[in-house]
Amino acid sequence: MRTALVAALAAVGVCGVAGARDEKADPVGTWACEYKIGDQKRTSSLTITKDGDKLAGTMTWPDQKGAKLTDVKMKDGALTFSAVREFMDNKIPIDYTLKVTGDKLTGKGKSDFGGKATEFDIEGTREKKAK
């Protein structure tokens, strides 16, 4: 009897893990993002699209529209990409590493501008599609 109980519990555990693995994080959509650099709250909009097996996208800030993303990849629940922020005649490359969980994303942005490395936390919420 005990062996049957252990086998049943093991089967439930294995099925639970397999079921959790089958849920892949889906980065496709438009995300409203917020972050702080220094004490200043900032916003951006991230749009991720999929064409076949390839991901692509753009990032928009209040003063810069549609910056094309490069090296967009999704692996093990982590969305990574780079974007170039243009600000007052400066081009600032930013590398992002974000974790997608349902309709939320969290992670970090990293840039190196003028020899100064900056890292910031970023959070986002997937915008609902209009019906």
Coordinates of C-alpha atoms in Angstrom, one line a residue:
M1 CA 0.0 0.0 0.0
R2 CA 2.8 2.4 0.9
T3 CA 4.6 1.7 -2.4
A4 CA 1.4 2.6 -4.3
L5 CA 1.0 5.8 -2.4
V6 CA 4.6 6.8 -3.0
A7 CA 4.3 6.0 -6.7
A8 CA 1.0 8.0 -7.0
L9 CA 2.6 11.0 -5.3
A10 CA 5.7 10.8 -7.5
A11 CA 3.5 10.7 -10.6
V12 CA 1.6 13.8 -9.5
G13 CA 4.8 15.6 -8.8
V14 CA 6.3 14.7 -12.2
C15 CA 3.1 15.7 -14.0
G16 CA 3.0 19.0 -12.1
V17 CA 6.6 19.8 -13.1
A18 CA 5.9 18.8 -16.7
G19 CA 2.8 21.0 -16.8
A20 CA 4.7 24.0 -15.4
R21 CA 7.4 23.5 -18.1
D22 CA 4.8 23.5 -20.9
E23 CA 3.7 27.1 -20.0
K24 CA 6.1 29.2 -22.0
A25 CA 6.5 32.9 -21.3
D26 CA 5.1 34.8 -24.2
P27 CA 6.7 38.2 -24.8
V28 CA 4.6 39.2 -27.8
G29 CA 2.5 42.3 -27.3
T30 CA 2.8 45.9 -26.2
W31 CA 4.1 46.6 -22.7
A32 CA 3.8 49.8 -20.7
C33 CA 7.1 50.1 -18.8
E34 CA 8.2 52.2 -15.8
Y35 CA 11.7 52.7 -14.3
K36 CA 13.8 55.2 -12.4
I37 CA 17.1 56.7 -13.3
G38 CA 18.4 58.5 -10.3
D39 CA 15.3 59.9 -8.6
Q40 CA 13.4 60.5 -11.9
K41 CA 10.6 58.3 -12.8
R42 CA 10.5 57.4 -16.5
T43 CA 8.2 55.6 -18.9
S44 CA 8.6 53.7 -22.2
S45 CA 6.5 51.5 -24.4
L46 CA 7.9 48.2 -25.6
T47 CA 6.4 46.3 -28.5
I48 CA 7.5 42.7 -29.3
T49 CA 6.4 41.0 -32.4
K50 CA 7.0 37.5 -33.8
D51 CA 7.6 36.5 -37.4
G52 CA 8.0 32.8 -37.7
D53 CA 10.6 31.8 -35.1
K54 CA 12.1 35.3 -34.9
L55 CA 11.3 38.0 -32.4
A56 CA 11.5 41.7 -33.2
G57 CA 10.3 44.9 -31.7
T58 CA 10.6 48.6 -31.0
M59 CA 10.9 50.8 -27.9
T60 CA 9.3 54.2 -27.6
W61 CA 10.0 56.9 -25.1
P62 CA 8.1 60.2 -24.7
D63 CA 10.6 62.0 -26.9
Q64 CA 11.7 59.2 -29.2
K65 CA 9.5 57.0 -31.2
G66 CA 10.0 53.4 -32.5
A67 CA 13.7 52.7 -31.8
K68 CA 14.3 49.3 -33.4
L69 CA 15.4 46.5 -31.1
T70 CA 18.4 44.3 -31.9
D71 CA 19.3 40.8 -30.8
V72 CA 15.8 40.0 -29.5
K73 CA 15.8 36.6 -27.8
M74 CA 13.6 34.6 -25.5
K75 CA 15.3 31.8 -23.6
D76 CA 14.3 30.1 -20.3
G77 CA 11.7 32.8 -19.6
A78 CA 14.2 35.6 -20.1
L79 CA 13.7 38.2 -22.8
T80 CA 16.9 40.0 -23.8
F81 CA 17.5 42.7 -26.4
S82 CA 19.3 46.0 -27.0
A83 CA 18.0 49.4 -28.0
V84 CA 19.7 52.8 -28.7
R85 CA 18.3 55.7 -26.8
E86 CA 18.8 59.0 -28.5
F87 CA 18.8 61.9 -26.1
M88 CA 20.1 65.5 -26.8
D89 CA 22.3 64.5 -29.7
N90 CA 23.7 61.5 -27.8
K91 CA 23.2 57.8 -28.7
I92 CA 23.1 55.6 -25.6
P93 CA 23.0 51.8 -26.1
I94 CA 21.0 50.0 -23.5
D95 CA 20.9 46.2 -22.9
Y96 CA 17.8 44.7 -21.4
T97 CA 17.2 41.5 -19.5
L98 CA 13.6 41.0 -18.6
K99 CA 11.6 38.1 -17.0
V100 CA 8.2 37.6 -18.5
T101 CA 5.5 36.2 -16.1
G102 CA 2.1 36.2 -17.6
D103 CA 1.2 39.9 -18.3
K104 CA 4.0 41.3 -16.2
L105 CA 7.7 41.8 -16.8
T106 CA 10.5 42.7 -14.5
G107 CA 14.2 43.1 -15.0
K108 CA 17.1 45.4 -15.6
G109 CA 18.4 47.8 -18.2
K110 CA 22.2 48.5 -18.4
S111 CA 24.0 51.2 -20.3
D112 CA 27.4 52.6 -20.5
F113 CA 27.5 56.3 -21.4
G114 CA 30.6 58.4 -21.3
G115 CA 32.5 55.7 -19.4
K116 CA 29.8 55.6 -16.7
A117 CA 27.9 52.3 -16.3
T118 CA 24.3 52.7 -15.2
E119 CA 21.9 50.0 -14.3
F120 CA 18.2 50.4 -13.5
D121 CA 15.2 48.2 -12.6
I122 CA 12.3 48.1 -15.0
E123 CA 8.8 46.8 -14.7
G124 CA 6.1 46.5 -17.3
T125 CA 2.5 45.4 -17.8
R126 CA 1.2 44.0 -21.1
E127 CA -1.5 46.3 -22.5
K128 CA -4.8 44.6 -23.1
K129 CA -5.9 44.2 -26.8
A130 CA -8.9 46.3 -27.7
K131 CA -11.9 44.1 -28.5

